[in-house]
GROMACS .gro file of C-alpha atoms in nm:
model
  322
    1UNK     CA    1  10.664  12.322  15.586
    2UNK     CA    2  10.708  12.697  15.534
    3UNK     CA    3  11.019  12.888  15.632
    4UNK     CA    4  10.822  13.060  15.907
    5UNK     CA    5  10.709  12.729  16.053
    6UNK     CA    6  11.072  12.616  16.083
    7UNK     CA    7  11.156  12.874  16.352
    8UNK     CA    8  11.074  12.792  16.714
    9UNK     CA    9  10.898  13.130  16.763
   10UNK     CA   10  10.632  13.037  16.507
   11UNK     CA   11  10.504  12.746  16.718
   12UNK     CA   12  10.177  12.859  16.870
   13UNK     CA   13  10.085  12.717  17.211
   14UNK     CA   14   9.770  12.913  17.298
   15UNK     CA   15   9.525  12.627  17.230
   16UNK     CA   16   9.743  12.383  17.419
   17UNK     CA   17   9.769  12.622  17.713
   18UNK     CA   18   9.393  12.666  17.724
   19UNK     CA   19   9.365  12.289  17.740
   20UNK     CA   20   9.619  12.281  18.021
   21UNK     CA   21   9.404  12.524  18.223
   22UNK     CA   22   9.119  12.278  18.197
   23UNK     CA   23   9.350  11.988  18.279
   24UNK     CA   24   9.480  12.170  18.587
   25UNK     CA   25   9.122  12.209  18.711
   26UNK     CA   26   9.063  11.836  18.653
   27UNK     CA   27   9.378  11.752  18.848
   28UNK     CA   28   9.280  11.974  19.141
   29UNK     CA   29   8.929  11.831  19.160
   30UNK     CA   30   8.984  11.464  19.072
   31UNK     CA   31   9.361  11.392  19.097
   32UNK     CA   32   9.637  11.283  18.859
   33UNK     CA   33   9.488  10.957  18.731
   34UNK     CA   34   9.170  11.123  18.590
   35UNK     CA   35   9.400  11.397  18.457
   36UNK     CA   36   9.583  11.134  18.253
   37UNK     CA   37   9.260  10.968  18.137
   38UNK     CA   38   9.140  11.296  17.990
   39UNK     CA   39   9.487  11.396  17.870
   40UNK     CA   40   9.533  11.141  17.592
   41UNK     CA   41   9.221  11.227  17.385
   42UNK     CA   42   9.327  11.594  17.406
   43UNK     CA   43   9.680  11.504  17.299
   44UNK     CA   44   9.552  11.287  17.014
   45UNK     CA   45   9.347  11.578  16.880
   46UNK     CA   46   9.646  11.809  16.904
   47UNK     CA   47   9.883  11.564  16.731
   48UNK     CA   48   9.635  11.497  16.449
   49UNK     CA   49   9.561  11.866  16.381
   50UNK     CA   50   9.915  12.012  16.418
   51UNK     CA   51  10.133  11.879  16.138
   52UNK     CA   52  10.451  12.082  16.203
   53UNK     CA   53  10.496  11.986  16.574
   54UNK     CA   54  10.399  11.629  16.492
   55UNK     CA   55  10.660  11.600  16.218
   56UNK     CA   56  10.924  11.765  16.439
   57UNK     CA   57  10.859  11.512  16.713
   58UNK     CA   58  10.879  11.219  16.468
   59UNK     CA   59  11.207  11.349  16.331
   60UNK     CA   60  11.355  11.393  16.678
   61UNK     CA   61  11.250  11.048  16.799
   62UNK     CA   62  11.404  10.881  16.494
   63UNK     CA   63  11.728  11.068  16.550
   64UNK     CA   64  11.736  10.958  16.915
   65UNK     CA   65  11.713  10.592  16.823
   66UNK     CA   66  11.979  10.615  16.550
   67UNK     CA   67  12.235  10.832  16.730
   68UNK     CA   68  12.533  10.744  16.948
   69UNK     CA   69  12.662  10.934  17.249
   70UNK     CA   70  12.951  11.176  17.181
   71UNK     CA   71  13.146  11.085  17.499
   72UNK     CA   72  13.188  10.715  17.431
   73UNK     CA   73  13.087  10.675  17.071
   74UNK     CA   74  12.887  10.369  17.178
   75UNK     CA   75  12.660  10.382  17.479
   76UNK     CA   76  12.581  10.601  17.778
   77UNK     CA   77  12.458  10.486  18.114
   78UNK     CA   78  12.082  10.512  18.139
   79UNK     CA   79  12.027  10.577  17.770
   80UNK     CA   80  11.666  10.530  17.659
   81UNK     CA   81  11.528  10.391  17.336
   82UNK     CA   82  11.195  10.546  17.235
   83UNK     CA   83  10.893  10.448  17.034
   84UNK     CA   84  10.840  10.618  16.702
   85UNK     CA   85  10.526  10.664  16.495
   86UNK     CA   86  10.203  10.813  16.628
   87UNK     CA   87  10.236  10.632  16.962
   88UNK     CA   88  10.584  10.776  17.016
   89UNK     CA   89  10.461  11.127  16.934
   90UNK     CA   90  10.170  11.089  17.175
   91UNK     CA   91  10.411  10.981  17.449
   92UNK     CA   92  10.638  11.279  17.366
   93UNK     CA   93  10.351  11.528  17.396
   94UNK     CA   94  10.219  11.350  17.706
   95UNK     CA   95  10.556  11.407  17.869
   96UNK     CA   96  10.531  11.773  17.771
   97UNK     CA   97  10.183  11.801  17.929
   98UNK     CA   98  10.295  11.625  18.249
   99UNK     CA   99  10.591  11.860  18.277
  100UNK     CA  100  10.370  12.165  18.229
  101UNK     CA  101  10.141  12.034  18.503
  102UNK     CA  102  10.442  11.994  18.732
  103UNK     CA  103  10.541  12.354  18.658
  104UNK     CA  104  10.199  12.473  18.762
  105UNK     CA  105  10.207  12.255  19.073
  106UNK     CA  106  10.545  12.404  19.165
  107UNK     CA  107  10.414  12.757  19.156
  108UNK     CA  108  10.089  12.665  19.334
  109UNK     CA  109  10.286  12.503  19.620
  110UNK     CA  110  10.158  12.149  19.555
  111UNK     CA  111  10.480  11.991  19.432
  112UNK     CA  112  10.689  11.766  19.659
  113UNK     CA  113  11.033  11.930  19.658
  114UNK     CA  114  11.179  11.632  19.843
  115UNK     CA  115  11.166  11.433  19.517
  116UNK     CA  116  11.450  11.639  19.364
  117UNK     CA  117  11.810  11.511  19.344
  118UNK     CA  118  12.097  11.753  19.287
  119UNK     CA  119  12.425  11.679  19.110
  120UNK     CA  120  12.719  11.918  19.112
  121UNK     CA  121  12.550  12.146  19.359
  122UNK     CA  122  12.867  12.200  19.556
  123UNK     CA  123  13.005  12.406  19.267
  124UNK     CA  124  12.708  12.636  19.282
  125UNK     CA  125  12.723  12.651  19.661
  126UNK     CA  126  13.081  12.773  19.630
  127UNK     CA  127  12.970  13.059  19.407
  128UNK     CA  128  12.699  13.148  19.658
  129UNK     CA  129  12.945  13.142  19.947
  130UNK     CA  130  13.188  13.365  19.754
  131UNK     CA  131  12.898  13.590  19.640
  132UNK     CA  132  13.015  13.537  19.287
  133UNK     CA  133  12.754  13.561  19.014
  134UNK     CA  134  12.744  13.324  18.715
  135UNK     CA  135  12.560  13.242  18.396
  136UNK     CA  136  12.363  12.918  18.385
  137UNK     CA  137  12.303  12.789  18.029
  138UNK     CA  138  11.992  12.574  18.028
  139UNK     CA  139  11.780  12.407  17.761
  140UNK     CA  140  11.424  12.307  17.682
  141UNK     CA  141  11.495  11.968  17.834
  142UNK     CA  142  11.293  11.883  18.145
  143UNK     CA  143  11.156  12.133  18.394
  144UNK     CA  144  11.354  12.453  18.440
  145UNK     CA  145  11.097  12.590  18.688
  146UNK     CA  146  11.258  12.369  18.954
  147UNK     CA  147  11.552  12.603  18.993
  148UNK     CA  148  11.340  12.917  18.999
  149UNK     CA  149  11.108  12.788  19.270
  150UNK     CA  150  11.391  12.646  19.483
  151UNK     CA  151  11.572  12.980  19.468
  152UNK     CA  152  11.276  13.142  19.638
  153UNK     CA  153  11.320  12.937  19.952
  154UNK     CA  154  11.697  12.945  19.981
  155UNK     CA  155  11.883  13.243  20.115
  156UNK     CA  156  12.174  13.363  19.904
  157UNK     CA  157  12.050  13.233  19.567
  158UNK     CA  158  11.901  13.493  19.337
  159UNK     CA  159  11.816  13.390  18.983
  160UNK     CA  160  11.707  13.596  18.681
  161UNK     CA  161  11.572  13.403  18.385
  162UNK     CA  162  11.605  13.564  18.041
  163UNK     CA  163  11.284  13.482  17.857
  164UNK     CA  164  11.148  13.564  17.514
  165UNK     CA  165  10.804  13.719  17.571
  166UNK     CA  166  10.663  13.635  17.227
  167UNK     CA  167  10.680  13.264  17.297
  168UNK     CA  168  10.649  13.250  17.678
  169UNK     CA  169  10.382  13.515  17.743
  170UNK     CA  170  10.078  13.286  17.758
  171UNK     CA  171  10.231  13.028  17.987
  172UNK     CA  172  10.396  13.296  18.204
  173UNK     CA  173  10.055  13.459  18.252
  174UNK     CA  174   9.915  13.127  18.367
  175UNK     CA  175  10.196  13.082  18.619
  176UNK     CA  176  10.143  13.438  18.741
  177UNK     CA  177   9.779  13.356  18.815
  178UNK     CA  178   9.897  13.067  19.033
  179UNK     CA  179  10.166  13.271  19.210
  180UNK     CA  180  10.233  13.644  19.143
  181UNK     CA  181  10.596  13.589  19.251
  182UNK     CA  182  10.656  13.362  18.954
  183UNK     CA  183  10.740  13.661  18.732
  184UNK     CA  184  10.963  13.848  18.976
  185UNK     CA  185  11.280  13.685  18.849
  186UNK     CA  186  11.204  13.687  18.479
  187UNK     CA  187  11.357  13.942  18.240
  188UNK     CA  188  11.189  13.968  17.900
  189UNK     CA  189  11.443  14.013  17.621
  190UNK     CA  190  11.446  13.977  17.244
  191UNK     CA  191  11.814  14.052  17.210
  192UNK     CA  192  12.099  14.154  17.440
  193UNK     CA  193  12.139  14.533  17.405
  194UNK     CA  194  12.410  14.741  17.575
  195UNK     CA  195  12.152  14.851  17.831
  196UNK     CA  196  12.060  14.488  17.899
  197UNK     CA  197  12.426  14.396  17.935
  198UNK     CA  198  12.478  14.673  18.192
  199UNK     CA  199  12.177  14.554  18.391
  200UNK     CA  200  12.301  14.197  18.386
  201UNK     CA  201  12.651  14.309  18.483
  202UNK     CA  202  12.503  14.471  18.797
  203UNK     CA  203  12.325  14.150  18.882
  204UNK     CA  204  12.641  13.940  18.839
  205UNK     CA  205  12.833  14.187  19.054
  206UNK     CA  206  12.576  14.134  19.330
  207UNK     CA  207  12.628  13.757  19.315
  208UNK     CA  208  12.315  13.672  19.117
  209UNK     CA  209  12.273  13.396  18.858
  210UNK     CA  210  12.156  13.462  18.503
  211UNK     CA  211  11.972  13.176  18.333
  212UNK     CA  212  11.965  13.171  17.954
  213UNK     CA  213  11.869  12.895  17.711
  214UNK     CA  214  12.127  12.754  17.475
  215UNK     CA  215  11.910  12.553  17.239
  216UNK     CA  216  11.700  12.814  17.055
  217UNK     CA  217  11.838  13.063  16.807
  218UNK     CA  218  11.749  13.434  16.835
  219UNK     CA  219  11.442  13.578  16.663
  220UNK     CA  220  11.631  13.790  16.408
  221UNK     CA  221  11.678  13.818  16.032
  222UNK     CA  222  12.040  13.713  16.063
  223UNK     CA  223  12.074  13.527  16.396
  224UNK     CA  224  12.423  13.491  16.546
  225UNK     CA  225  12.476  13.118  16.563
  226UNK     CA  226  12.738  12.846  16.540
  227UNK     CA  227  12.681  12.508  16.382
  228UNK     CA  228  12.748  12.190  16.575
  229UNK     CA  229  12.664  11.825  16.536
  230UNK     CA  230  12.364  11.719  16.742
  231UNK     CA  231  12.207  11.374  16.730
  232UNK     CA  232  12.392  11.292  16.411
  233UNK     CA  233  12.331  11.605  16.202
  234UNK     CA  234  12.443  11.972  16.202
  235UNK     CA  235  12.220  12.211  16.394
  236UNK     CA  236  12.233  12.582  16.475
  237UNK     CA  237  12.289  12.699  16.832
  238UNK     CA  238  12.303  13.058  16.963
  239UNK     CA  239  12.637  13.204  17.057
  240UNK     CA  240  12.477  13.469  17.278
  241UNK     CA  241  12.529  13.293  17.614
  242UNK     CA  242  12.904  13.263  17.557
  243UNK     CA  243  12.944  13.616  17.421
  244UNK     CA  244  12.757  13.740  17.729
  245UNK     CA  245  12.981  13.538  17.962
  246UNK     CA  246  13.288  13.690  17.796
  247UNK     CA  247  13.149  14.040  17.839
  248UNK     CA  248  13.053  13.987  18.205
  249UNK     CA  249  13.372  13.788  18.284
  250UNK     CA  250  13.197  13.545  18.513
  251UNK     CA  251  13.179  13.166  18.543
  252UNK     CA  252  12.945  12.984  18.309
  253UNK     CA  253  12.766  12.662  18.405
  254UNK     CA  254  12.544  12.419  18.217
  255UNK     CA  255  12.213  12.339  18.382
  256UNK     CA  256  11.999  12.033  18.298
  257UNK     CA  257  11.677  11.927  18.471
  258UNK     CA  258  11.519  11.591  18.390
  259UNK     CA  259  11.294  11.335  18.556
  260UNK     CA  260  11.417  10.977  18.596
  261UNK     CA  261  11.265  10.698  18.805
  262UNK     CA  262  10.997  10.936  18.935
  263UNK     CA  263  11.263  11.172  19.071
  264UNK     CA  264  11.367  11.500  18.921
  265UNK     CA  265  11.739  11.551  18.872
  266UNK     CA  266  11.907  11.892  18.860
  267UNK     CA  267  12.255  11.881  18.711
  268UNK     CA  268  12.502  12.173  18.746
  269UNK     CA  269  12.812  12.141  18.529
  270UNK     CA  270  13.097  12.392  18.519
  271UNK     CA  271  13.173  12.492  18.162
  272UNK     CA  272  13.436  12.760  18.226
  273UNK     CA  273  13.553  12.987  18.508
  274UNK     CA  274  13.599  13.260  18.252
  275UNK     CA  275  13.555  13.296  17.877
  276UNK     CA  276  13.786  13.517  17.673
  277UNK     CA  277  13.721  13.569  17.301
  278UNK     CA  278  14.033  13.667  17.106
  279UNK     CA  279  14.006  13.893  16.803
  280UNK     CA  280  14.171  13.628  16.588
  281UNK     CA  281  14.005  13.290  16.607
  282UNK     CA  282  13.694  13.424  16.783
  283UNK     CA  283  13.457  13.222  16.569
  284UNK     CA  284  13.654  12.904  16.634
  285UNK     CA  285  13.642  12.957  17.010
  286UNK     CA  286  13.265  13.015  16.996
  287UNK     CA  287  13.218  12.709  16.779
  288UNK     CA  288  13.410  12.502  17.034
  289UNK     CA  289  13.193  12.628  17.320
  290UNK     CA  290  12.875  12.554  17.124
  291UNK     CA  291  13.005  12.205  17.045
  292UNK     CA  292  13.073  12.149  17.415
  293UNK     CA  293  12.719  12.254  17.505
  294UNK     CA  294  12.567  12.044  17.221
  295UNK     CA  295  12.756  11.733  17.339
  296UNK     CA  296  12.630  11.767  17.694
  297UNK     CA  297  12.275  11.843  17.574
  298UNK     CA  298  12.287  11.529  17.361
  299UNK     CA  299  12.410  11.325  17.657
  300UNK     CA  300  12.120  11.433  17.877
  301UNK     CA  301  11.868  11.408  17.590
  302UNK     CA  302  11.960  11.048  17.531
  303UNK     CA  303  11.895  10.974  17.899
  304UNK     CA  304  11.551  11.142  17.893
  305UNK     CA  305  11.453  11.194  17.527
  306UNK     CA  306  11.080  11.236  17.584
  307UNK     CA  307  11.157  11.544  17.796
  308UNK     CA  308  11.312  11.755  17.520
  309UNK     CA  309  11.045  12.000  17.413
  310UNK     CA  310  11.150  12.170  17.090
  311UNK     CA  311  10.857  12.099  16.858
  312UNK     CA  312  10.995  12.259  16.545
  313UNK     CA  313  11.249  12.171  16.278
  314UNK     CA  314  11.555  12.200  16.499
  315UNK     CA  315  11.797  12.093  16.225
  316UNK     CA  316  11.684  12.357  15.974
  317UNK     CA  317  11.985  12.584  15.930
  318UNK     CA  318  11.941  12.962  15.902
  319UNK     CA  319  12.156  12.987  15.589
  320UNK     CA  320  11.911  12.760  15.408
  321UNK     CA  321  11.667  13.050  15.402
  322UNK     CA  322  11.909  13.288  15.225
   0.00000   0.00000   0.00000
């Protein structure tokens, strides 16, 4: 696997997205069962022809089965064991395809919003009532589109999602075809510049929520990261969300969305009311915040492992390329 293939931004999804357009048409015309019958041959072709995503999935599934939860050191409630090998990879990619379909159904108005359970929502409601903006650190676990769509229909909640256009452009274009409003609360960024920080500060001051992912490192020659244990091995996580929270001086929450027992769950977890980074010990504070995020991501991953969609070598450390 080349160095380029080890970064998440190198994973190309155009062919898969074209297939999903076809699959969406099949769903609309024939329903979900025929969608699934056609899905698996498509997935099998993709798994066979794409070595890097296939190997990344295999690696992740093995780590899931061999890891322990950080909170207890033994077990967590609702933890799942997963299949490995080709069958496990197929199931992993099938979960990805089903989630992408749900995203498209959300924006086309065909998704049953009543099947969503919220946890910790009262904390977010308090921010809304106080008109206090916050940062929501999410991940590529589950279906983040749930929060974006729900914010459309609820007065007082305004969300801006920071997205990397290089990776998300194709899928975002597809969503925009389903609903032009799908892009109204997306802000394309490659890095947080002073101008971007000022714009985000205005949004926070107006009581808006900024959503940023915490499980993909920046696309840069020397990305700003901290190393933390994740599923039994060190992995690199971006420090950007926590630096941004310290600049904006606003609350920071963790946000996880997964599907369990045919119901989607949206979990809001308060990370800190305010983050302050001292001049001395700054790196240690950031490392502690990253470790906190990684522990909670691991917890939710172990409860819904087939819904974590990072099909690249997540444990490849940036310094290994120097």
